[in-house]
Amino acid sequence: MPKPEDILQPGDALIIVDVQNDFCPGGALPIERGDEVVPVLNRWIAAAVAKGVPIYASRDWHPHRHISFQAYGGLWPPHCLQDSDGARFHPDLKLPASAIIVTKGVRFDQDQNSAFDQTGLAVPLRQDGVKRLFVGGLAEDVCVLATVLDALQEGFEVALIVDGTRPVTPAGGEAARRKMQEAGARLIETE
Ligand code: VGL
Ligand code: ZN
């Protein structure tokens, strides 16, 4: 299987979705084996740094009264509260200082699962001439799915890092993978 350093080239960007404590075992909305994406994505991060490929890391960053929380009509327990430990990136994720943080989920009136949803993320990517995106993180069937579909809609070539993502449920993960592939994403495995 190919290595990240053999894949990444100028014109690419690495998009790391929501690798935050609350989505890992022990967190408020834990994804089974969610922490296993960290060593995989660290290899992609190292390769991106070596190749001068920009790294974007999104984070879910909710106010206490967020519409996605069960108490306010949503699906989820409270998670990724702004400035909380749960909202921090996983401590082993080796993001360089040059990584660009994309904050989402701050609106009171709607959720923003996609890193592109009202963040303007496509703007710096286009300014940098980025054509191909490599996407991994959490969760495969929620925010990774939404991000990949939006990225394709925005006209980017998109590859899902299959071993660098985990779903909330196995069935959800399978359905999400199928949707991403049908929408035109490439599925790549590096481990
Ligand atoms: C996510 C559920 C709720 C995600 C965010 O990052 O996939 N999932 N909020
Ligand atoms: Zn959320």
Coordinates of N, CA, C and O and ligand atoms in Angstrom, one line a residue:
M1 N 0.8 -1.2 0.0 CA 0.0 0.0 0.0 C 0.9 1.2 0.0 O 1.9 1.3 0.6
P2 N 0.4 2.3 -0.7 CA 1.3 3.5 -0.8 C 1.4 4.2 0.5 O 0.6 4.2 1.4
K3 N 2.6 4.9 0.6 CA 2.8 5.7 1.8 C 2.4 7.2 1.5 O 2.5 7.7 0.4
P4 N 2.0 7.9 2.6 CA 1.6 9.3 2.4 C 2.7 10.1 1.6 O 2.3 10.9 0.8
E5 N 4.0 9.9 1.9 CA 5.0 10.7 1.3 C 5.2 10.4 -0.2 O 5.7 11.2 -0.9
D6 N 4.6 9.2 -0.6 CA 4.7 8.9 -2.0 C 3.4 9.4 -2.8 O 3.4 9.4 -4.0
I7 N 2.5 9.9 -2.0 CA 1.2 10.3 -2.6 C 1.1 11.8 -2.6 O 0.7 12.4 -3.7
L8 N 1.5 12.5 -1.5 CA 1.2 14.0 -1.4 C 2.2 14.7 -2.4 O 3.4 14.3 -2.5
Q9 N 1.7 15.8 -3.0 CA 2.5 16.6 -3.9 C 1.9 18.0 -3.9 O 0.8 18.3 -3.3
P10 N 2.7 19.0 -4.5 CA 2.2 20.3 -4.5 C 0.8 20.4 -5.1 O 0.5 19.7 -6.1
G11 N -0.1 21.2 -4.6 CA -1.5 21.3 -5.1 C -2.4 20.4 -4.3 O -3.6 20.4 -4.5
D12 N -1.9 19.8 -3.3 CA -2.7 19.0 -2.3 C -2.9 19.7 -1.0 O -2.1 20.7 -0.7
A13 N -3.9 19.3 -0.3 CA -4.1 19.8 1.1 C -4.5 18.6 1.9 O -5.2 17.7 1.4
L14 N -4.1 18.6 3.2 CA -4.6 17.6 4.1 C -5.7 18.2 5.0 O -5.4 19.3 5.6
I15 N -6.8 17.5 5.1 CA -7.9 18.0 6.0 C -8.2 17.0 7.1 O -8.6 15.9 6.8
I16 N -7.9 17.4 8.3 CA -8.1 16.5 9.4 C -9.4 17.0 10.2 O -9.4 18.1 10.7
V17 N -10.4 16.1 10.2 CA -11.7 16.5 10.7 C -11.8 16.1 12.2 O -11.8 14.9 12.5
D18 N -12.0 17.0 13.1 CA -12.5 16.8 14.5 C -11.9 15.7 15.3 O -12.5 14.9 15.9
V19 N -10.5 15.6 15.2 CA -9.8 14.6 16.1 C -9.7 15.2 17.5 O -8.6 15.7 17.9
Q20 N -10.8 15.2 18.2 CA -10.9 15.9 19.5 C -11.2 14.8 20.6 O -11.8 13.8 20.3
N21 N -10.8 15.2 21.8 CA -11.0 14.2 22.9 C -12.4 13.7 23.1 O -12.6 12.5 23.4
D22 N -13.4 14.5 22.9 CA -14.8 14.1 23.1 C -15.2 13.0 22.1 O -16.1 12.2 22.4
F23 N -14.5 12.9 21.0 CA -14.9 11.8 20.0 C -14.0 10.6 20.2 O -14.1 9.6 19.4
C24 N -13.1 10.6 21.2 CA -12.3 9.4 21.4 C -12.7 8.7 22.7 O -13.5 9.3 23.5
P25 N -12.3 7.5 22.9 CA -12.7 6.7 24.1 C -12.4 7.5 25.3 O -11.4 8.2 25.5
G26 N -13.4 7.6 26.2 CA -13.3 8.4 27.4 C -14.0 9.8 27.3 O -14.2 10.5 28.2
G27 N -14.3 10.1 26.0 CA -14.9 11.4 25.8 C -16.4 11.4 25.9 O -17.0 10.4 26.2
A28 N -17.0 12.6 25.7 CA -18.5 12.8 25.9 C -19.3 12.1 24.8 O -20.4 11.7 25.0
L29 N -18.7 11.9 23.6 CA -19.4 11.3 22.5 C -18.4 10.4 21.8 O -18.0 10.6 20.7
P30 N -18.0 9.3 22.6 CA -16.9 8.5 22.1 C -17.2 7.7 20.9 O -18.2 7.0 20.8
I31 N -16.3 7.6 20.0 CA -16.3 6.8 18.8 C -15.4 5.6 19.0 O -14.2 5.8 19.4
E32 N -15.9 4.4 18.9 CA -15.2 3.2 19.1 C -13.8 3.3 18.4 O -13.9 3.5 17.1
R33 N -12.7 3.1 19.0 CA -11.4 3.1 18.4 C -11.1 4.4 17.7 O -10.3 4.4 16.7
G34 N -11.8 5.5 18.1 CA -11.6 6.8 17.4 C -10.1 7.2 17.5 O -9.6 7.9 16.6
D35 N -9.5 6.9 18.7 CA -8.1 7.3 18.9 C -7.1 6.6 17.9 O -6.0 7.1 17.8
E36 N -7.6 5.5 17.3 CA -6.7 4.8 16.4 C -6.4 5.6 15.1 O -5.4 5.2 14.4
V37 N -7.1 6.6 14.8 CA -6.8 7.5 13.7 C -5.6 8.3 13.9 O -4.9 8.8 12.9
V38 N -5.2 8.5 15.2 CA -4.1 9.5 15.5 C -2.8 9.1 14.9 O -2.2 9.9 14.2
P39 N -2.3 7.8 15.1 CA -1.0 7.5 14.5 C -1.0 7.5 13.0 O 0.0 7.9 12.4
V40 N -2.1 7.1 12.4 CA -2.2 7.1 11.0 C -2.2 8.6 10.5 O -1.4 8.9 9.5
L41 N -2.9 9.4 11.1 CA -2.9 10.8 10.6 C -1.6 11.5 10.9 O -1.2 12.4 10.2
N42 N -0.9 11.1 12.0 CA 0.4 11.7 12.3 C 1.4 11.4 11.1 O 2.2 12.3 10.8
R43 N 1.2 10.2 10.5 CA 2.1 10.0 9.3 C 1.8 10.9 8.2 O 2.6 11.3 7.5
W44 N 0.5 11.1 8.0 CA 0.1 12.0 6.9 C 0.5 13.5 7.2 O 1.0 14.2 6.3
I45 N 0.4 13.8 8.5 CA 0.9 15.2 8.9 C 2.4 15.3 8.6 O 2.8 16.3 8.0
A46 N 3.2 14.3 9.0 CA 4.6 14.4 8.8 C 4.9 14.5 7.3 O 5.8 15.3 6.9
A47 N 4.2 13.7 6.5 CA 4.5 13.8 5.0 C 4.1 15.1 4.5 O 4.8 15.7 3.6
A48 N 2.9 15.7 4.9 CA 2.5 17.0 4.4 C 3.5 18.1 4.8 O 3.8 18.9 3.9
V49 N 4.0 18.0 6.0 CA 5.1 19.0 6.4 C 6.3 18.9 5.5 O 6.8 19.9 5.0
A50 N 6.7 17.6 5.3 CA 7.9 17.4 4.4 C 7.7 17.9 3.0 O 8.6 18.4 2.4
K51 N 6.5 17.8 2.5 CA 6.2 18.2 1.1 C 5.7 19.6 1.0 O 5.4 20.1 -0.1
G52 N 5.6 20.3 2.1 CA 5.0 21.7 2.0 C 3.5 21.8 1.7 O 3.0 22.8 1.2
V53 N 2.8 20.7 2.0 CA 1.4 20.6 1.7 C 0.7 21.2 2.9 O 0.9 20.8 4.1
P54 N -0.3 22.1 2.7 CA -1.0 22.8 3.8 C -1.9 21.8 4.6 O -2.4 20.9 4.0
I55 N -1.9 22.0 5.9 CA -2.7 21.2 6.8 C -3.8 22.0 7.4 O -3.5 23.1 8.0
Y56 N -5.1 21.5 7.3 CA -6.2 22.2 7.9 C -6.8 21.2 8.9 O -7.0 20.0 8.6
A57 N -7.0 21.7 10.1 CA -7.6 20.8 11.2 C -8.9 21.4 11.6 O -8.9 22.6 12.2
S58 N -10.1 20.7 11.4 CA -11.3 21.3 11.9 C -11.6 20.9 13.3 O -11.1 19.8 13.8
R59 N -12.4 21.7 14.0 CA -12.8 21.3 15.3 C -14.3 21.7 15.5 O -14.7 22.8 15.1
D60 N -15.0 20.8 16.2 CA -16.4 21.0 16.6 C -16.2 21.9 17.8 O -15.4 21.6 18.7
W61 N -17.0 23.0 17.9 CA -16.7 24.0 19.0 C -18.1 24.6 19.4 O -18.4 25.7 19.0
H62 N -18.8 23.8 20.2 CA -20.2 24.2 20.5 C -20.4 25.1 21.7 O -19.7 24.9 22.7
P63 N -21.4 26.0 21.6 CA -21.8 26.7 22.8 C -22.6 25.8 23.7 O -23.0 24.7 23.2
H64 N -22.7 26.1 25.0 CA -23.4 25.2 25.9 C -24.8 24.9 25.4 O -25.3 23.7 25.6
R65 N -25.6 25.8 24.9 CA -26.9 25.6 24.4 C -26.8 25.4 22.9 O -27.1 26.3 22.2
H66 N -26.4 24.2 22.5 CA -26.3 24.0 21.0 C -27.5 23.2 20.5 O -27.9 22.2 21.1
I67 N -27.9 23.5 19.4 CA -29.1 22.9 18.7 C -28.9 21.4 18.4 O -29.8 20.7 18.3
S68 N -27.6 21.0 18.4 CA -27.4 19.6 18.1 C -27.4 18.7 19.3 O -27.3 17.5 19.3
F69 N -27.6 19.3 20.5 CA -27.7 18.6 21.8 C -29.1 18.1 22.0 O -30.1 18.9 21.7
Q70 N -29.2 16.9 22.6 CA -30.6 16.3 22.8 C -31.5 17.3 23.6 O -32.7 17.4 23.2
A71 N -31.0 18.0 24.6 CA -31.8 18.9 25.4 C -32.4 20.0 24.5 O -33.4 20.7 24.9
Y72 N -31.9 20.3 23.3 CA -32.3 21.4 22.5 C -32.8 20.9 21.1 O -32.8 21.6 20.2
G73 N -33.2 19.6 21.1 CA -33.9 19.1 19.9 C -32.9 18.3 19.0 O -33.4 17.8 17.9
G74 N -31.7 18.2 19.4 CA -30.7 17.5 18.5 C -30.5 16.0 18.8 O -31.3 15.4 19.6
L75 N -29.5 15.4 18.2 CA -29.3 14.0 18.3 C -28.3 13.6 19.3 O -28.2 12.5 19.7
W76 N -27.5 14.6 19.8 CA -26.3 14.2 20.5 C -26.3 14.7 22.0 O -26.9 15.7 22.3
P77 N -25.5 13.9 22.8 CA -25.2 14.5 24.1 C -24.3 15.7 24.0 O -23.7 15.9 22.9
P78 N -24.3 16.6 25.0 CA -23.4 17.7 24.9 C -21.9 17.2 24.7 O -21.5 16.3 25.3
H79 N -21.2 17.9 23.8 CA -19.9 17.5 23.4 C -19.1 18.7 22.8 O -19.8 19.7 22.4
C80 N -17.8 18.7 22.9 CA -17.0 19.7 22.3 C -17.4 21.1 22.7 O -17.5 22.0 21.8
L81 N -17.6 21.3 24.0 CA -18.0 22.6 24.5 C -16.8 23.5 24.3 O -15.6 23.1 24.6
Q82 N -17.0 24.7 23.9 CA -16.0 25.7 23.6 C -15.0 25.8 24.8 O -15.4 26.0 25.9
D83 N -13.7 25.7 24.5 CA -12.6 25.8 25.5 C -12.5 24.7 26.5 O -11.7 24.8 27.5
S84 N -13.4 23.6 26.4 CA -13.3 22.5 27.4 C -12.2 21.6 27.0 O -11.7 21.6 25.8
D85 N -11.8 20.7 27.9 CA -10.8 19.7 27.6 C -11.3 18.7 26.5 O -10.5 18.3 25.6
G86 N -12.6 18.4 26.5 CA -13.2 17.6 25.5 C -13.1 18.1 24.1 O -13.1 17.4 23.1
A87 N -13.0 19.4 24.0 CA -12.9 20.1 22.7 C -11.5 20.2 22.2 O -11.3 20.5 21.0
R88 N -10.5 19.9 23.0 CA -9.1 19.9 22.6 C -8.8 18.8 21.6 O -9.4 17.7 21.6
F89 N -7.9 19.1 20.7 CA -7.4 18.0 19.8 C -6.8 16.9 20.7 O -6.3 17.2 21.8
H90 N -6.8 15.7 20.2 CA -6.2 14.5 20.9 C -4.8 14.9 21.2 O -4.1 15.4 20.3
P91 N -4.4 14.6 22.4 CA -3.0 15.1 22.8 C -1.9 14.5 22.0 O -0.8 15.1 22.0
D92 N -2.1 13.4 21.4 CA -1.0 12.7 20.6 C -1.0 13.2 19.1 O -0.2 12.8 18.4
L93 N -2.0 13.9 18.7 CA -2.1 14.4 17.4 C -1.0 15.5 17.2 O -1.0 16.5 17.9
K94 N -0.1 15.2 16.2 CA 1.1 16.1 16.1 C 0.9 17.2 15.1 O 1.5 17.2 14.0
L95 N 0.0 18.1 15.4 CA -0.3 19.2 14.5 C 0.9 20.2 14.6 O 1.2 20.6 15.7
P96 N 1.4 20.6 13.4 CA 2.5 21.6 13.5 C 1.9 23.0 13.7 O 0.6 23.2 13.6
A97 N 2.7 23.9 14.1 CA 2.2 25.3 14.4 C 1.6 25.9 13.1 O 0.8 26.8 13.2
S98 N 2.0 25.4 12.0 CA 1.5 25.9 10.7 C 0.1 25.4 10.3 O -0.5 25.9 9.4
A99 N -0.4 24.4 11.1 CA -1.7 23.9 10.7 C -2.7 25.0 10.9 O -2.6 25.8 11.9
I100 N -3.7 25.0 10.1 CA -4.8 26.1 10.1 C -6.0 25.5 10.7 O -6.5 24.4 10.3
I101 N -6.5 26.1 11.8 CA -7.7 25.6 12.5 C -9.0 26.1 11.9 O -9.1 27.3 11.6
V102 N -9.9 25.2 11.6 CA -11.2 25.6 11.1 C -12.2 25.3 12.2 O -12.4 24.1 12.6
T103 N -12.8 26.3 12.7 CA -13.8 26.2 13.8 C -15.2 26.2 13.3 O -15.6 27.0 12.5
K104 N -16.0 25.2 13.8 CA -17.4 25.0 13.3 C -18.3 24.6 14.4 O -17.8 24.1 15.4
G105 N -19.6 24.7 14.1 CA -20.5 24.2 15.1 C -20.8 25.3 16.2 O -21.3 25.0 17.3
V106 N -20.5 26.5 15.8 CA -20.6 27.7 16.8 C -22.0 28.4 16.6 O -22.4 29.2 17.5
R107 N -22.7 28.0 15.6 CA -24.0 28.7 15.4 C -25.1 28.2 16.3 O -25.1 27.1 16.7
F108 N -26.0 29.1 16.8 CA -27.0 28.7 17.7 C -28.2 28.1 16.9 O -29.0 27.4 17.5
D109 N -28.3 28.4 15.6 CA -29.6 28.1 14.9 C -29.4 26.8 14.0 O -30.4 26.3 13.6
Q110 N -28.2 26.3 13.8 CA -28.1 25.2 13.0 C -26.7 24.5 13.2 O -25.8 25.2 13.7
D111 N -26.6 23.2 12.9 CA -25.3 22.5 13.1 C -24.5 22.7 11.8 O -25.0 23.1 10.8
Q112 N -23.2 22.5 12.0 CA -22.3 22.6 10.8 C -21.4 21.4 10.8 O -20.4 21.4 11.4
N113 N -21.9 20.3 10.3 CA -21.1 19.1 10.3 C -19.9 19.2 9.3 O -18.9 18.6 9.6
S114 N -20.1 19.9 8.2 CA -19.0 20.0 7.2 C -18.1 21.1 7.6 O -18.5 22.2 8.0
A115 N -16.8 20.8 7.4 CA -15.8 21.9 7.6 C -15.9 23.0 6.6 O -15.3 24.0 6.8
F116 N -16.7 22.8 5.5 CA -16.9 23.8 4.5 C -18.2 24.6 4.8 O -18.4 25.7 4.2
D117 N -19.0 24.2 5.8 CA -20.3 24.8 6.0 C -20.2 26.1 6.6 O -20.0 26.2 7.9
Q118 N -20.3 27.2 5.8 CA -20.2 28.6 6.3 C -18.9 28.9 7.1 O -18.9 29.8 7.9
T119 N -17.9 28.2 6.7 CA -16.6 28.6 7.3 C -15.7 29.3 6.3 O -14.7 29.9 6.7
G120 N -16.0 29.3 5.0 CA -15.2 29.9 4.0 C -14.0 29.1 3.6 O -13.1 29.6 2.9
L121 N -13.9 27.9 4.1 CA -12.7 27.0 3.9 C -12.2 26.9 2.4 O -11.0 26.8 2.1
A122 N -13.2 27.0 1.5 CA -12.8 26.8 0.1 C -11.9 28.0 -0.4 O -11.1 27.9 -1.3
V123 N -12.1 29.2 0.3 CA -11.4 30.4 -0.2 C -9.8 30.2 -0.1 O -9.2 30.4 -1.1
P124 N -9.3 29.9 1.1 CA -7.8 29.8 1.1 C -7.3 28.6 0.2 O -6.2 28.7 -0.3
L125 N -8.1 27.6 0.2 CA -7.7 26.4 -0.7 C -7.5 26.8 -2.1 O -6.6 26.5 -2.8
R126 N -8.5 27.6 -2.6 CA -8.5 28.1 -4.0 C -7.3 29.1 -4.2 O -6.6 29.0 -5.2
Q127 N -7.2 29.9 -3.2 CA -6.1 30.9 -3.3 C -4.7 30.3 -3.4 O -3.8 30.8 -4.1
D128 N -4.6 29.1 -2.8 CA -3.3 28.4 -2.8 C -3.2 27.4 -4.0 O -2.2 26.7 -4.1
G129 N -4.2 27.4 -4.8 CA -4.2 26.6 -6.0 C -4.4 25.1 -5.7 O -4.0 24.2 -6.4
V130 N -5.0 24.8 -4.6 CA -5.2 23.4 -4.1 C -6.2 22.7 -5.0 O -7.3 23.3 -5.3
K131 N -5.9 21.5 -5.5 CA -6.8 20.8 -6.4 C -7.3 19.5 -5.7 O -8.4 19.0 -5.9
R132 N -6.4 18.9 -4.9 CA -6.7 17.6 -4.3 C -6.7 17.7 -2.8 O -5.8 18.2 -2.2
L133 N -7.7 17.1 -2.2 CA -7.8 17.1 -0.7 C -7.8 15.6 -0.3 O -8.4 14.7 -0.8
F134 N -7.0 15.4 0.8 CA -6.9 14.1 1.5 C -7.6 14.3 2.9 O -7.1 15.2 3.6
V135 N -8.6 13.6 3.1 CA -9.5 13.8 4.3 C -9.5 12.6 5.2 O -9.7 11.5 4.8
G136 N -9.3 12.9 6.5 CA -9.4 11.8 7.5 C -10.0 12.5 8.8 O -10.2 13.7 8.9
G137 N -10.2 11.6 9.8 CA -10.7 12.1 11.1 C -12.0 11.5 11.5 O -12.3 10.4 11.1
L138 N -12.8 12.3 12.3 CA -13.9 11.7 13.0 C -15.2 12.6 12.8 O -15.0 13.8 12.6
A139 N -16.3 12.1 12.7 CA -16.6 10.7 12.5 C -16.9 10.4 11.1 O -17.5 11.3 10.4
E140 N -16.6 9.2 10.6 CA -16.7 8.9 9.2 C -18.1 9.1 8.7 O -18.3 9.6 7.5
D141 N -19.1 8.8 9.5 CA -20.5 8.9 9.0 C -21.2 10.2 9.4 O -22.4 10.3 9.2
V142 N -20.5 11.1 9.9 CA -21.1 12.4 10.3 C -20.3 13.5 9.7 O -20.5 13.9 8.5
C143 N -19.2 14.0 10.4 CA -18.6 15.2 9.9 C -17.6 14.9 8.7 O -17.4 15.8 7.9
V144 N -17.0 13.7 8.7 CA -16.1 13.4 7.6 C -16.9 13.3 6.3 O -16.6 13.8 5.3
L145 N -18.1 12.6 6.4 CA -19.0 12.4 5.3 C -19.4 13.8 4.8 O -19.3 14.1 3.6
A146 N -19.9 14.6 5.6 CA -20.4 16.0 5.2 C -19.3 16.8 4.6 O -19.5 17.5 3.6
T147 N -18.1 16.7 5.1 CA -16.9 17.5 4.6 C -16.5 17.0 3.2 O -16.3 17.8 2.3
V148 N -16.5 15.7 3.1 CA -16.1 15.1 1.8 C -17.1 15.5 0.7 O -16.7 15.9 -0.4
L149 N -18.4 15.3 1.0 CA -19.4 15.6 0.0 C -19.4 17.1 -0.4 O -19.5 17.5 -1.5
D150 N -19.2 18.0 0.6 CA -19.1 19.4 0.3 C -17.9 19.7 -0.5 O -17.9 20.6 -1.4
A151 N -16.8 19.1 -0.2 CA -15.5 19.3 -0.9 C -15.7 18.9 -2.4 O -15.2 19.7 -3.3
L152 N -16.4 17.8 -2.7 CA -16.6 17.4 -4.0 C -17.5 18.4 -4.7 O -17.3 18.8 -5.9
Q153 N -18.5 18.9 -4.0 CA -19.5 19.9 -4.5 C -18.7 21.2 -4.9 O -19.0 21.9 -5.8
E154 N -17.7 21.5 -4.1 CA -16.9 22.7 -4.3 C -15.9 22.5 -5.5 O -15.2 23.4 -5.8
G155 N -15.8 21.3 -6.0 CA -15.0 21.1 -7.2 C -13.6 20.5 -7.0 O -12.8 20.4 -7.9
F156 N -13.3 20.1 -5.7 CA -12.0 19.5 -5.4 C -12.1 18.0 -5.7 O -13.1 17.4 -5.7
E157 N -10.9 17.5 -6.1 CA -10.7 16.0 -6.1 C -10.5 15.6 -4.6 O -9.7 16.3 -3.9
V158 N -11.2 14.6 -4.2 CA -11.1 14.2 -2.8 C -10.8 12.7 -2.6 O -11.4 11.9 -3.3
A159 N -9.9 12.5 -1.7 CA -9.6 11.1 -1.3 C -9.8 11.0 0.2 O -9.4 11.8 1.0
L160 N -10.6 9.9 0.5 CA -10.8 9.6 1.9 C -9.7 8.7 2.4 O -9.4 7.7 1.8
I161 N -9.1 9.1 3.5 CA -8.0 8.2 4.1 C -8.8 7.2 5.0 O -9.1 7.4 6.1
V162 N -9.0 6.0 4.4 CA -9.9 5.0 5.0 C -9.4 4.5 6.4 O -10.2 4.4 7.3
D163 N -8.1 4.3 6.5 CA -7.6 3.9 7.8 C -7.4 5.0 8.8 O -7.1 4.8 9.9
G164 N -7.7 6.3 8.3 CA -7.5 7.4 9.2 C -8.9 8.0 9.6 O -9.0 9.2 9.9
T165 N -9.9 7.1 9.6 CA -11.2 7.6 10.0 C -12.0 6.4 10.7 O -11.6 5.3 10.5
R166 N -12.9 6.8 11.5 CA -13.8 5.8 12.2 C -15.2 6.3 12.3 O -15.4 7.5 12.5
P167 N -16.2 5.4 12.1 CA -17.6 5.8 12.2 C -18.2 5.7 13.6 O -17.7 5.0 14.4
V168 N -19.3 6.4 13.8 CA -20.1 6.3 15.0 C -20.7 4.8 15.1 O -20.6 4.2 16.1
T169 N -21.2 4.3 13.9 CA -21.6 2.9 13.9 C -21.0 2.3 12.6 O -20.8 2.9 11.6
P170 N -20.8 0.9 12.7 CA -20.2 0.3 11.5 C -21.1 0.4 10.3 O -20.6 0.6 9.2
A171 N -22.5 0.2 10.5 CA -23.4 0.3 9.4 C -23.3 1.7 8.8 O -23.4 1.9 7.6
G172 N -23.3 2.7 9.7 CA -23.2 4.1 9.2 C -21.9 4.4 8.4 O -21.9 5.1 7.4
G173 N -20.8 3.7 8.9 CA -19.6 3.9 8.2 C -19.6 3.3 6.8 O -19.1 3.9 5.8
E174 N -20.2 2.1 6.7 CA -20.4 1.5 5.3 C -21.2 2.3 4.4 O -20.8 2.5 3.2
A175 N -22.3 2.8 4.9 CA -23.2 3.7 4.1 C -22.5 4.9 3.7 O -22.6 5.4 2.5
A176 N -21.7 5.5 4.6 CA -21.0 6.8 4.3 C -19.9 6.5 3.2 O -19.8 7.4 2.3
R177 N -19.2 5.4 3.4 CA -18.2 5.1 2.4 C -18.8 5.0 1.0 O -18.3 5.5 0.0
R178 N -19.9 4.3 0.9 CA -20.6 4.1 -0.3 C -21.0 5.5 -0.9 O -20.8 5.8 -2.1
K179 N -21.6 6.3 -0.1 CA -22.1 7.7 -0.5 C -20.9 8.5 -1.0 O -21.0 9.2 -2.1
M180 N -19.8 8.5 -0.3 CA -18.6 9.3 -0.7 C -18.1 8.8 -2.1 O -17.8 9.6 -2.9
Q181 N -18.0 7.4 -2.2 CA -17.5 6.9 -3.4 C -18.4 7.2 -4.6 O -18.0 7.6 -5.7
E182 N -19.7 7.1 -4.4 CA -20.7 7.4 -5.4 C -20.6 8.8 -5.8 O -20.9 9.2 -7.0
A183 N -20.3 9.7 -4.9 CA -20.2 11.1 -5.2 C -18.9 11.5 -5.9 O -18.7 12.6 -6.3
G184 N -18.0 10.5 -5.9 CA -16.8 10.7 -6.7 C -15.5 10.8 -5.9 O -14.4 11.0 -6.4
A185 N -15.6 10.5 -4.6 CA -14.4 10.4 -3.8 C -13.6 9.1 -4.0 O -14.2 8.1 -4.3
R186 N -12.3 9.2 -3.9 CA -11.4 8.1 -4.0 C -11.2 7.6 -2.6 O -11.1 8.4 -1.6
L187 N -11.2 6.3 -2.4 CA -10.9 5.7 -1.1 C -9.5 5.2 -1.1 O -9.1 4.3 -1.9
I188 N -8.6 5.7 -0.2 CA -7.3 5.2 -0.1 C -6.9 4.7 1.3 O -7.4 5.2 2.3
E189 N -6.1 3.6 1.3 CA -5.7 3.0 2.5 C -4.2 3.1 2.5 O -3.5 2.8 1.5
T190 N -3.6 3.4 3.7 CA -2.2 3.6 3.8 C -1.5 2.6 4.7 O -0.3 2.6 4.7
E191 N -2.3 1.9 5.5 CA -1.7 1.1 6.5 C -1.6 -0.4 6.0 O -2.6 -0.9 5.4
Ligands
VGL1 C1 -19.7 15.1 15.0 C2 -21.6 14.3 16.0 C3 -21.8 15.5 16.5 C4 -18.5 14.8 14.1 C5 -19.9 16.3 15.5 O1 -17.5 15.5 14.2 O2 -18.5 13.8 13.4 N1 -20.5 14.1 15.3 N2 -21.0 16.5 16.3
ZN2 ZN -21.0 18.4 17.3

